[in-house]
């Protein structure tokens, strides 16, 4: 496999711009229920310990799950690690509340592929106004008229654990919710589940919006409809995912904060895991093959 866009299978009439954005009841009601739960339950059962649990779980699940397990490992294979560690990372990534491993890979690769074409739908480029884009990304889905096919890799299709995670993605909040209830009561549940899922989905959209519209660029991918931007103010809270111009330039790099001053907590965790022998072969930009279409700004 040359890179992840090989998982998207085109035919002659496939395109990424003819399509309609439609309300997705499952996505929309999931986010709304979590948000309402957080606002009402989080106020009624407010405590500073519950807020601390919210931040602690956000850090573990967004860094270990979303950034490292799902994105840098499952999707981009940017480092090597034992199977159990990849499964743990993808389990944590499912707890984010955006979807199971198949959903996350498909959503990521479809957008990545569309952004590399010469034109694509505003849905893929975050090209609509900020309010419309929020409605689209958090409450709707894009239905392409001539969608490409999608080939999932054997590490997903042949792993019963990954298939089970995908089928039970939303239900995965329940065991954690029970543990939180037993540990600290309803406050921990409303902040540790509803608050965390709401903030994660909202933050994921907001950073995605800025990362495709506004911010510093060191690299341009020639011929691509959409360029990535580095969103300077959120290196720490996105665990390095905000250095999105670097990611468009070097998608298979395990290190996202490549230049001076670009804090990348996900990379720091990987370096610590490398020091104790749990991960290896961490790819950095200079380890990747040169791309003819990449141009320094
Ligand atoms: Zn992007
Ligand atoms: Zn990516």
mmCIF file of C-alpha atoms and ligand atoms in Angstrom:
data_model
loop_
_atom_site.group_PDB
_atom_site.id
_atom_site.type_symbol
_atom_site.label_atom_id
_atom_site.label_comp_id
_atom_site.label_asym_id
_atom_site.label_seq_id
_atom_site.Cartn_x
_atom_site.Cartn_y
_atom_site.Cartn_z
ATOM 1 C CA UNK A 1 0.000 0.000 0.000
ATOM 2 C CA UNK A 2 1.473 3.350 -1.056
ATOM 3 C CA UNK A 3 -0.478 5.473 1.364
ATOM 4 C CA UNK A 4 -3.911 5.597 2.989
ATOM 5 C CA UNK A 5 -5.656 7.000 -0.095
ATOM 6 C CA UNK A 6 -5.187 3.540 -1.647
ATOM 7 C CA UNK A 7 -8.009 2.362 0.626
ATOM 8 C CA UNK A 8 -10.408 4.569 -1.354
ATOM 9 C CA UNK A 9 -11.343 2.816 -4.605
ATOM 10 C CA UNK A 10 -12.339 5.094 -7.491
ATOM 11 C CA UNK A 11 -14.208 4.298 -10.644
ATOM 12 C CA UNK A 12 -14.478 6.515 -13.750
ATOM 13 C CA UNK A 13 -17.496 8.484 -12.491
ATOM 14 C CA UNK A 14 -16.561 8.718 -8.801
ATOM 15 C CA UNK A 15 -16.417 12.293 -7.581
ATOM 16 C CA UNK A 16 -16.326 14.066 -4.253
ATOM 17 C CA UNK A 17 -18.451 17.144 -5.061
ATOM 18 C CA UNK A 18 -21.866 16.006 -6.346
ATOM 19 C CA UNK A 19 -23.930 15.218 -3.288
ATOM 20 C CA UNK A 20 -26.399 16.422 -0.683
ATOM 21 C CA UNK A 21 -25.945 17.094 3.011
ATOM 22 C CA UNK A 22 -28.791 15.528 4.988
ATOM 23 C CA UNK A 23 -29.701 15.500 8.662
ATOM 24 C CA UNK A 24 -28.399 12.362 10.386
ATOM 25 C CA UNK A 25 -30.746 11.465 13.258
ATOM 26 C CA UNK A 26 -28.230 9.148 14.952
ATOM 27 C CA UNK A 27 -25.363 11.692 14.933
ATOM 28 C CA UNK A 28 -27.569 14.625 15.837
ATOM 29 C CA UNK A 29 -29.530 12.999 18.667
ATOM 30 C CA UNK A 30 -26.396 11.453 20.148
ATOM 31 C CA UNK A 31 -24.636 14.834 20.386
ATOM 32 C CA UNK A 32 -27.772 16.673 21.544
ATOM 33 C CA UNK A 33 -28.575 14.121 24.262
ATOM 34 C CA UNK A 34 -25.003 14.292 25.577
ATOM 35 C CA UNK A 35 -25.015 18.106 25.521
ATOM 36 C CA UNK A 36 -28.377 18.366 27.303
ATOM 37 C CA UNK A 37 -27.253 15.739 29.843
ATOM 38 C CA UNK A 38 -24.124 17.751 30.519
ATOM 39 C CA UNK A 39 -25.888 21.111 30.863
ATOM 40 C CA UNK A 40 -28.664 19.861 33.157
ATOM 41 C CA UNK A 41 -27.000 16.938 34.990
ATOM 42 C CA UNK A 42 -23.622 18.652 35.123
ATOM 43 C CA UNK A 43 -25.184 21.702 36.854
ATOM 44 C CA UNK A 44 -27.396 19.736 39.288
ATOM 45 C CA UNK A 45 -24.541 17.440 40.354
ATOM 46 C CA UNK A 46 -21.684 19.930 40.016
ATOM 47 C CA UNK A 47 -18.503 19.377 42.009
ATOM 48 C CA UNK A 48 -14.879 20.310 41.395
ATOM 49 C CA UNK A 49 -13.886 16.644 41.703
ATOM 50 C CA UNK A 50 -16.284 15.825 38.845
ATOM 51 C CA UNK A 51 -14.620 18.570 36.758
ATOM 52 C CA UNK A 52 -11.215 17.066 37.559
ATOM 53 C CA UNK A 53 -12.492 13.646 36.411
ATOM 54 C CA UNK A 54 -13.691 15.320 33.179
ATOM 55 C CA UNK A 55 -10.201 16.712 32.469
ATOM 56 C CA UNK A 56 -8.440 13.496 33.443
ATOM 57 C CA UNK A 57 -10.630 11.337 31.184
ATOM 58 C CA UNK A 58 -10.379 13.858 28.320
ATOM 59 C CA UNK A 59 -6.581 13.670 28.520
ATOM 60 C CA UNK A 60 -6.409 9.847 28.592
ATOM 61 C CA UNK A 61 -9.082 9.256 25.954
ATOM 62 C CA UNK A 62 -8.252 12.069 23.520
ATOM 63 C CA UNK A 63 -4.489 11.591 23.692
ATOM 64 C CA UNK A 64 -4.180 7.816 24.113
ATOM 65 C CA UNK A 65 -7.331 6.990 22.153
ATOM 66 C CA UNK A 66 -8.147 9.554 19.499
ATOM 67 C CA UNK A 67 -4.704 10.867 18.617
ATOM 68 C CA UNK A 68 -2.428 7.865 19.244
ATOM 69 C CA UNK A 69 -4.638 4.755 19.018
ATOM 70 C CA UNK A 70 -7.037 5.734 16.231
ATOM 71 C CA UNK A 71 -5.233 8.375 14.217
ATOM 72 C CA UNK A 72 -1.481 7.863 14.410
ATOM 73 C CA UNK A 73 -1.604 4.037 14.760
ATOM 74 C CA UNK A 74 -4.787 2.497 13.322
ATOM 75 C CA UNK A 75 -5.248 4.931 10.445
ATOM 76 C CA UNK A 76 -1.688 5.968 9.568
ATOM 77 C CA UNK A 77 0.442 3.108 10.995
ATOM 78 C CA UNK A 78 3.066 5.689 11.855
ATOM 79 C CA UNK A 79 4.766 3.491 14.489
ATOM 80 C CA UNK A 80 4.982 -0.173 15.518
ATOM 81 C CA UNK A 81 3.533 -1.581 18.749
ATOM 82 C CA UNK A 82 2.159 -4.869 20.130
ATOM 83 C CA UNK A 83 -1.346 -5.837 18.998
ATOM 84 C CA UNK A 84 -2.775 -5.484 22.534
ATOM 85 C CA UNK A 85 -1.562 -1.892 22.723
ATOM 86 C CA UNK A 86 -3.139 -1.016 19.361
ATOM 87 C CA UNK A 87 -6.418 -2.591 20.525
ATOM 88 C CA UNK A 88 -6.264 -0.654 23.801
ATOM 89 C CA UNK A 89 -5.638 2.584 21.885
ATOM 90 C CA UNK A 90 -8.536 1.910 19.508
ATOM 91 C CA UNK A 91 -10.813 1.002 22.449
ATOM 92 C CA UNK A 92 -9.956 4.364 24.072
ATOM 93 C CA UNK A 93 -10.464 6.033 20.687
ATOM 94 C CA UNK A 94 -13.964 4.545 20.462
ATOM 95 C CA UNK A 95 -14.759 6.043 23.886
ATOM 96 C CA UNK A 96 -14.307 9.532 22.366
ATOM 97 C CA UNK A 97 -17.876 9.136 21.080
ATOM 98 C CA UNK A 98 -17.291 9.884 17.387
ATOM 99 C CA UNK A 99 -17.639 6.268 16.236
ATOM 100 C CA UNK A 100 -15.984 2.848 16.173
ATOM 101 C CA UNK A 101 -12.787 1.967 14.271
ATOM 102 C CA UNK A 102 -14.437 1.305 10.896
ATOM 103 C CA UNK A 103 -16.427 4.548 11.089
ATOM 104 C CA UNK A 104 -13.377 6.575 12.092
ATOM 105 C CA UNK A 105 -11.153 5.124 9.382
ATOM 106 C CA UNK A 106 -13.775 5.592 6.680
ATOM 107 C CA UNK A 107 -14.609 9.166 7.726
ATOM 108 C CA UNK A 108 -10.941 10.105 7.945
ATOM 109 C CA UNK A 109 -9.869 8.489 4.673
ATOM 110 C CA UNK A 110 -12.846 9.771 2.695
ATOM 111 C CA UNK A 111 -12.121 13.358 3.781
ATOM 112 C CA UNK A 112 -8.391 12.948 3.260
ATOM 113 C CA UNK A 113 -8.962 11.552 -0.252
ATOM 114 C CA UNK A 114 -11.485 14.275 -1.146
ATOM 115 C CA UNK A 115 -9.148 17.047 0.046
ATOM 116 C CA UNK A 116 -6.405 15.750 -2.258
ATOM 117 C CA UNK A 117 -8.620 16.000 -5.370
ATOM 118 C CA UNK A 118 -8.671 19.164 -7.499
ATOM 119 C CA UNK A 119 -12.140 20.074 -6.202
ATOM 120 C CA UNK A 120 -14.389 18.736 -3.463
ATOM 121 C CA UNK A 121 -17.678 19.449 -1.684
ATOM 122 C CA UNK A 122 -17.681 22.238 0.935
ATOM 123 C CA UNK A 123 -18.546 19.541 3.477
ATOM 124 C CA UNK A 124 -15.084 17.986 3.033
ATOM 125 C CA UNK A 125 -13.225 21.313 3.000
ATOM 126 C CA UNK A 126 -15.087 22.918 5.946
ATOM 127 C CA UNK A 127 -15.824 25.565 3.329
ATOM 128 C CA UNK A 128 -19.231 26.721 4.624
ATOM 129 C CA UNK A 129 -19.750 29.496 7.199
ATOM 130 C CA UNK A 130 -18.867 28.532 10.764
ATOM 131 C CA UNK A 131 -22.489 27.999 11.917
ATOM 132 C CA UNK A 132 -23.455 26.042 8.821
ATOM 133 C CA UNK A 133 -20.322 23.956 9.112
ATOM 134 C CA UNK A 134 -21.152 23.156 12.756
ATOM 135 C CA UNK A 135 -24.631 22.007 11.701
ATOM 136 C CA UNK A 136 -23.242 19.948 8.834
ATOM 137 C CA UNK A 137 -20.389 18.228 10.659
ATOM 138 C CA UNK A 138 -22.086 17.571 14.007
ATOM 139 C CA UNK A 139 -25.694 16.919 12.928
ATOM 140 C CA UNK A 140 -25.574 15.793 9.275
ATOM 141 C CA UNK A 141 -23.923 13.480 6.771
ATOM 142 C CA UNK A 142 -22.899 14.071 3.169
ATOM 143 C CA UNK A 143 -24.463 11.633 0.688
ATOM 144 C CA UNK A 144 -22.343 11.568 -2.491
ATOM 145 C CA UNK A 145 -24.078 10.709 -5.745
ATOM 146 C CA UNK A 146 -21.100 8.705 -6.986
ATOM 147 C CA UNK A 147 -19.263 7.706 -3.850
ATOM 148 C CA UNK A 148 -16.027 5.706 -4.088
ATOM 149 C CA UNK A 149 -15.801 2.223 -2.619
ATOM 150 C CA UNK A 150 -13.798 1.604 0.465
ATOM 151 C CA UNK A 151 -11.387 -1.244 1.283
ATOM 152 C CA UNK A 152 -10.759 -1.765 4.992
ATOM 153 C CA UNK A 153 -7.381 -3.360 5.822
ATOM 154 C CA UNK A 154 -7.201 -6.952 7.180
ATOM 155 C CA UNK A 155 -6.173 -5.660 10.625
ATOM 156 C CA UNK A 156 -9.780 -4.439 10.930
ATOM 157 C CA UNK A 157 -11.781 -6.944 8.876
ATOM 158 C CA UNK A 158 -9.987 -9.985 10.350
ATOM 159 C CA UNK A 159 -9.917 -8.900 13.994
ATOM 160 C CA UNK A 160 -13.035 -9.969 15.980
ATOM 161 C CA UNK A 161 -12.203 -7.394 18.673
ATOM 162 C CA UNK A 162 -12.281 -4.509 16.174
ATOM 163 C CA UNK A 163 -15.551 -5.795 14.646
ATOM 164 C CA UNK A 164 -17.089 -6.049 18.134
ATOM 165 C CA UNK A 165 -15.901 -2.504 19.003
ATOM 166 C CA UNK A 166 -17.505 -1.182 15.830
ATOM 167 C CA UNK A 167 -20.850 -2.910 16.524
ATOM 168 C CA UNK A 168 -20.958 -1.715 20.138
ATOM 169 C CA UNK A 169 -19.328 1.714 19.684
ATOM 170 C CA UNK A 170 -21.983 3.790 21.461
ATOM 171 C CA UNK A 171 -22.662 1.119 24.103
ATOM 172 C CA UNK A 172 -19.002 1.289 25.128
ATOM 173 C CA UNK A 173 -19.872 4.336 27.264
ATOM 174 C CA UNK A 174 -22.002 2.132 29.576
ATOM 175 C CA UNK A 175 -19.313 0.139 31.457
ATOM 176 C CA UNK A 176 -17.344 3.376 31.988
ATOM 177 C CA UNK A 177 -20.519 5.134 33.162
ATOM 178 C CA UNK A 178 -21.206 2.372 35.711
ATOM 179 C CA UNK A 179 -17.617 2.554 36.976
ATOM 180 C CA UNK A 180 -17.882 6.342 37.289
ATOM 181 C CA UNK A 181 -21.225 6.072 39.129
ATOM 182 C CA UNK A 182 -19.790 3.587 41.633
ATOM 183 C CA UNK A 183 -16.700 5.761 42.096
ATOM 184 C CA UNK A 184 -18.305 9.169 42.537
ATOM 185 C CA UNK A 185 -22.058 9.140 41.816
ATOM 186 C CA UNK A 186 -24.069 10.997 39.172
ATOM 187 C CA UNK A 187 -21.734 14.020 39.035
ATOM 188 C CA UNK A 188 -18.925 11.801 37.754
ATOM 189 C CA UNK A 189 -21.269 10.281 35.121
ATOM 190 C CA UNK A 190 -22.569 13.635 33.815
ATOM 191 C CA UNK A 191 -19.092 15.175 33.655
ATOM 192 C CA UNK A 192 -17.102 12.046 32.767
ATOM 193 C CA UNK A 193 -19.479 10.809 30.034
ATOM 194 C CA UNK A 194 -21.888 13.539 28.846
ATOM 195 C CA UNK A 195 -19.487 16.459 29.346
ATOM 196 C CA UNK A 196 -16.493 14.656 27.916
ATOM 197 C CA UNK A 197 -18.340 13.345 24.822
ATOM 198 C CA UNK A 198 -19.906 16.774 24.148
ATOM 199 C CA UNK A 199 -16.601 18.622 24.520
ATOM 200 C CA UNK A 200 -14.777 16.020 22.394
ATOM 201 C CA UNK A 201 -17.244 16.126 19.480
ATOM 202 C CA UNK A 202 -17.506 19.922 19.620
ATOM 203 C CA UNK A 203 -13.731 20.390 19.954
ATOM 204 C CA UNK A 204 -13.047 17.917 17.142
ATOM 205 C CA UNK A 205 -15.297 19.923 14.842
ATOM 206 C CA UNK A 206 -13.939 23.336 15.926
ATOM 207 C CA UNK A 207 -10.284 22.401 15.486
ATOM 208 C CA UNK A 208 -11.141 20.765 12.128
ATOM 209 C CA UNK A 209 -12.848 23.977 11.034
ATOM 210 C CA UNK A 210 -9.843 26.171 11.853
ATOM 211 C CA UNK A 211 -7.312 23.600 10.616
ATOM 212 C CA UNK A 212 -8.804 23.886 7.105
ATOM 213 C CA UNK A 213 -9.552 27.615 7.061
ATOM 214 C CA UNK A 214 -7.158 29.712 9.073
ATOM 215 C CA UNK A 215 -3.616 29.523 10.391
ATOM 216 C CA UNK A 216 0.051 29.274 9.543
ATOM 217 C CA UNK A 217 1.305 27.172 6.618
ATOM 218 C CA UNK A 218 4.817 25.889 5.894
ATOM 219 C CA UNK A 219 3.778 23.554 3.076
ATOM 220 C CA UNK A 220 1.394 23.474 0.142
ATOM 221 C CA UNK A 221 0.252 20.253 -1.510
ATOM 222 C CA UNK A 222 0.131 21.252 -5.201
ATOM 223 C CA UNK A 223 -3.075 20.293 -6.983
ATOM 224 C CA UNK A 224 -5.011 19.578 -3.770
ATOM 225 C CA UNK A 225 -8.364 21.339 -3.349
ATOM 226 C CA UNK A 226 -7.861 21.812 0.389
ATOM 227 C CA UNK A 227 -4.758 22.765 2.369
ATOM 228 C CA UNK A 228 -4.119 22.237 6.062
ATOM 229 C CA UNK A 229 -3.292 25.008 8.529
ATOM 230 C CA UNK A 230 -1.480 24.922 11.869
ATOM 231 C CA UNK A 231 -3.780 26.157 14.636
ATOM 232 C CA UNK A 232 -1.282 27.733 17.024
ATOM 233 C CA UNK A 233 -3.346 28.168 20.192
ATOM 234 C CA UNK A 234 -4.229 24.566 20.891
ATOM 235 C CA UNK A 235 -1.112 22.363 20.711
ATOM 236 C CA UNK A 236 -1.512 21.136 24.284
ATOM 237 C CA UNK A 237 -5.273 20.601 24.408
ATOM 238 C CA UNK A 238 -5.351 18.778 21.045
ATOM 239 C CA UNK A 239 -2.313 16.683 22.052
ATOM 240 C CA UNK A 240 -0.551 17.835 18.863
ATOM 241 C CA UNK A 241 -3.399 17.193 16.388
ATOM 242 C CA UNK A 242 -3.720 20.919 15.619
ATOM 243 C CA UNK A 243 -0.463 21.001 13.591
ATOM 244 C CA UNK A 244 -2.564 20.122 10.600
ATOM 245 C CA UNK A 245 -0.446 21.783 7.914
ATOM 246 C CA UNK A 246 2.327 19.375 8.918
ATOM 247 C CA UNK A 247 -0.159 16.494 8.783
ATOM 248 C CA UNK A 248 -1.270 17.334 5.230
ATOM 249 C CA UNK A 249 2.414 17.506 4.233
ATOM 250 C CA UNK A 250 3.556 14.366 6.105
ATOM 251 C CA UNK A 251 0.482 12.192 6.770
ATOM 252 C CA UNK A 252 2.459 9.121 7.873
ATOM 253 C CA UNK A 253 4.612 10.980 10.401
ATOM 254 C CA UNK A 254 4.074 9.932 14.049
ATOM 255 C CA UNK A 255 5.404 13.368 15.026
ATOM 256 C CA UNK A 256 2.859 16.130 14.312
ATOM 257 C CA UNK A 257 4.542 19.113 15.991
ATOM 258 C CA UNK A 258 7.554 19.112 13.703
ATOM 259 C CA UNK A 259 8.969 22.616 14.132
ATOM 260 C CA UNK A 260 10.279 24.658 17.065
ATOM 261 C CA UNK A 261 7.572 25.722 19.501
ATOM 262 C CA UNK A 262 4.974 23.221 18.234
ATOM 263 C CA UNK A 263 4.017 21.329 21.381
ATOM 264 C CA UNK A 264 2.959 17.772 20.661
ATOM 265 C CA UNK A 265 2.012 15.850 23.843
ATOM 266 C CA UNK A 266 1.074 12.771 21.773
ATOM 267 C CA UNK A 267 4.649 12.646 20.502
ATOM 268 C CA UNK A 268 6.014 13.014 24.047
ATOM 269 C CA UNK A 269 3.931 10.004 25.120
ATOM 270 C CA UNK A 270 5.225 8.000 22.142
ATOM 271 C CA UNK A 271 8.820 8.875 23.060
ATOM 272 C CA UNK A 272 8.214 7.706 26.650
ATOM 273 C CA UNK A 273 6.658 4.457 25.387
ATOM 274 C CA UNK A 274 9.666 4.023 23.089
ATOM 275 C CA UNK A 275 12.018 4.493 26.045
ATOM 276 C CA UNK A 276 10.384 1.579 27.895
ATOM 277 C CA UNK A 277 10.317 -0.569 24.756
ATOM 278 C CA UNK A 278 6.557 -0.584 24.081
ATOM 279 C CA UNK A 279 6.632 1.194 20.706
ATOM 280 C CA UNK A 280 9.284 1.323 17.970
ATOM 281 C CA UNK A 281 9.966 2.531 14.435
ATOM 282 C CA UNK A 282 8.435 5.971 15.075
ATOM 283 C CA UNK A 283 8.215 7.659 11.678
ATOM 284 C CA UNK A 284 9.192 11.307 11.267
ATOM 285 C CA UNK A 285 8.955 13.492 8.150
ATOM 286 C CA UNK A 286 12.516 12.697 7.000
ATOM 287 C CA UNK A 287 11.716 8.939 7.148
ATOM 288 C CA UNK A 288 8.942 9.266 4.556
ATOM 289 C CA UNK A 289 9.384 9.097 0.793
ATOM 290 C CA UNK A 290 9.515 12.493 -0.936
ATOM 291 C CA UNK A 291 6.306 13.761 -2.506
ATOM 292 C CA UNK A 292 6.654 15.538 -5.846
ATOM 293 C CA UNK A 293 3.500 17.612 -5.139
ATOM 294 C CA UNK A 294 4.836 19.029 -1.862
ATOM 295 C CA UNK A 295 6.040 22.642 -2.008
ATOM 296 C CA UNK A 296 7.576 24.776 0.749
ATOM 297 C CA UNK A 297 5.710 28.079 1.198
HETATM 298 ZN ZN1 LIG B 1 -7.149 17.930 6.700
HETATM 299 ZN ZN1 LIG B 2 -4.743 11.755 9.285
#
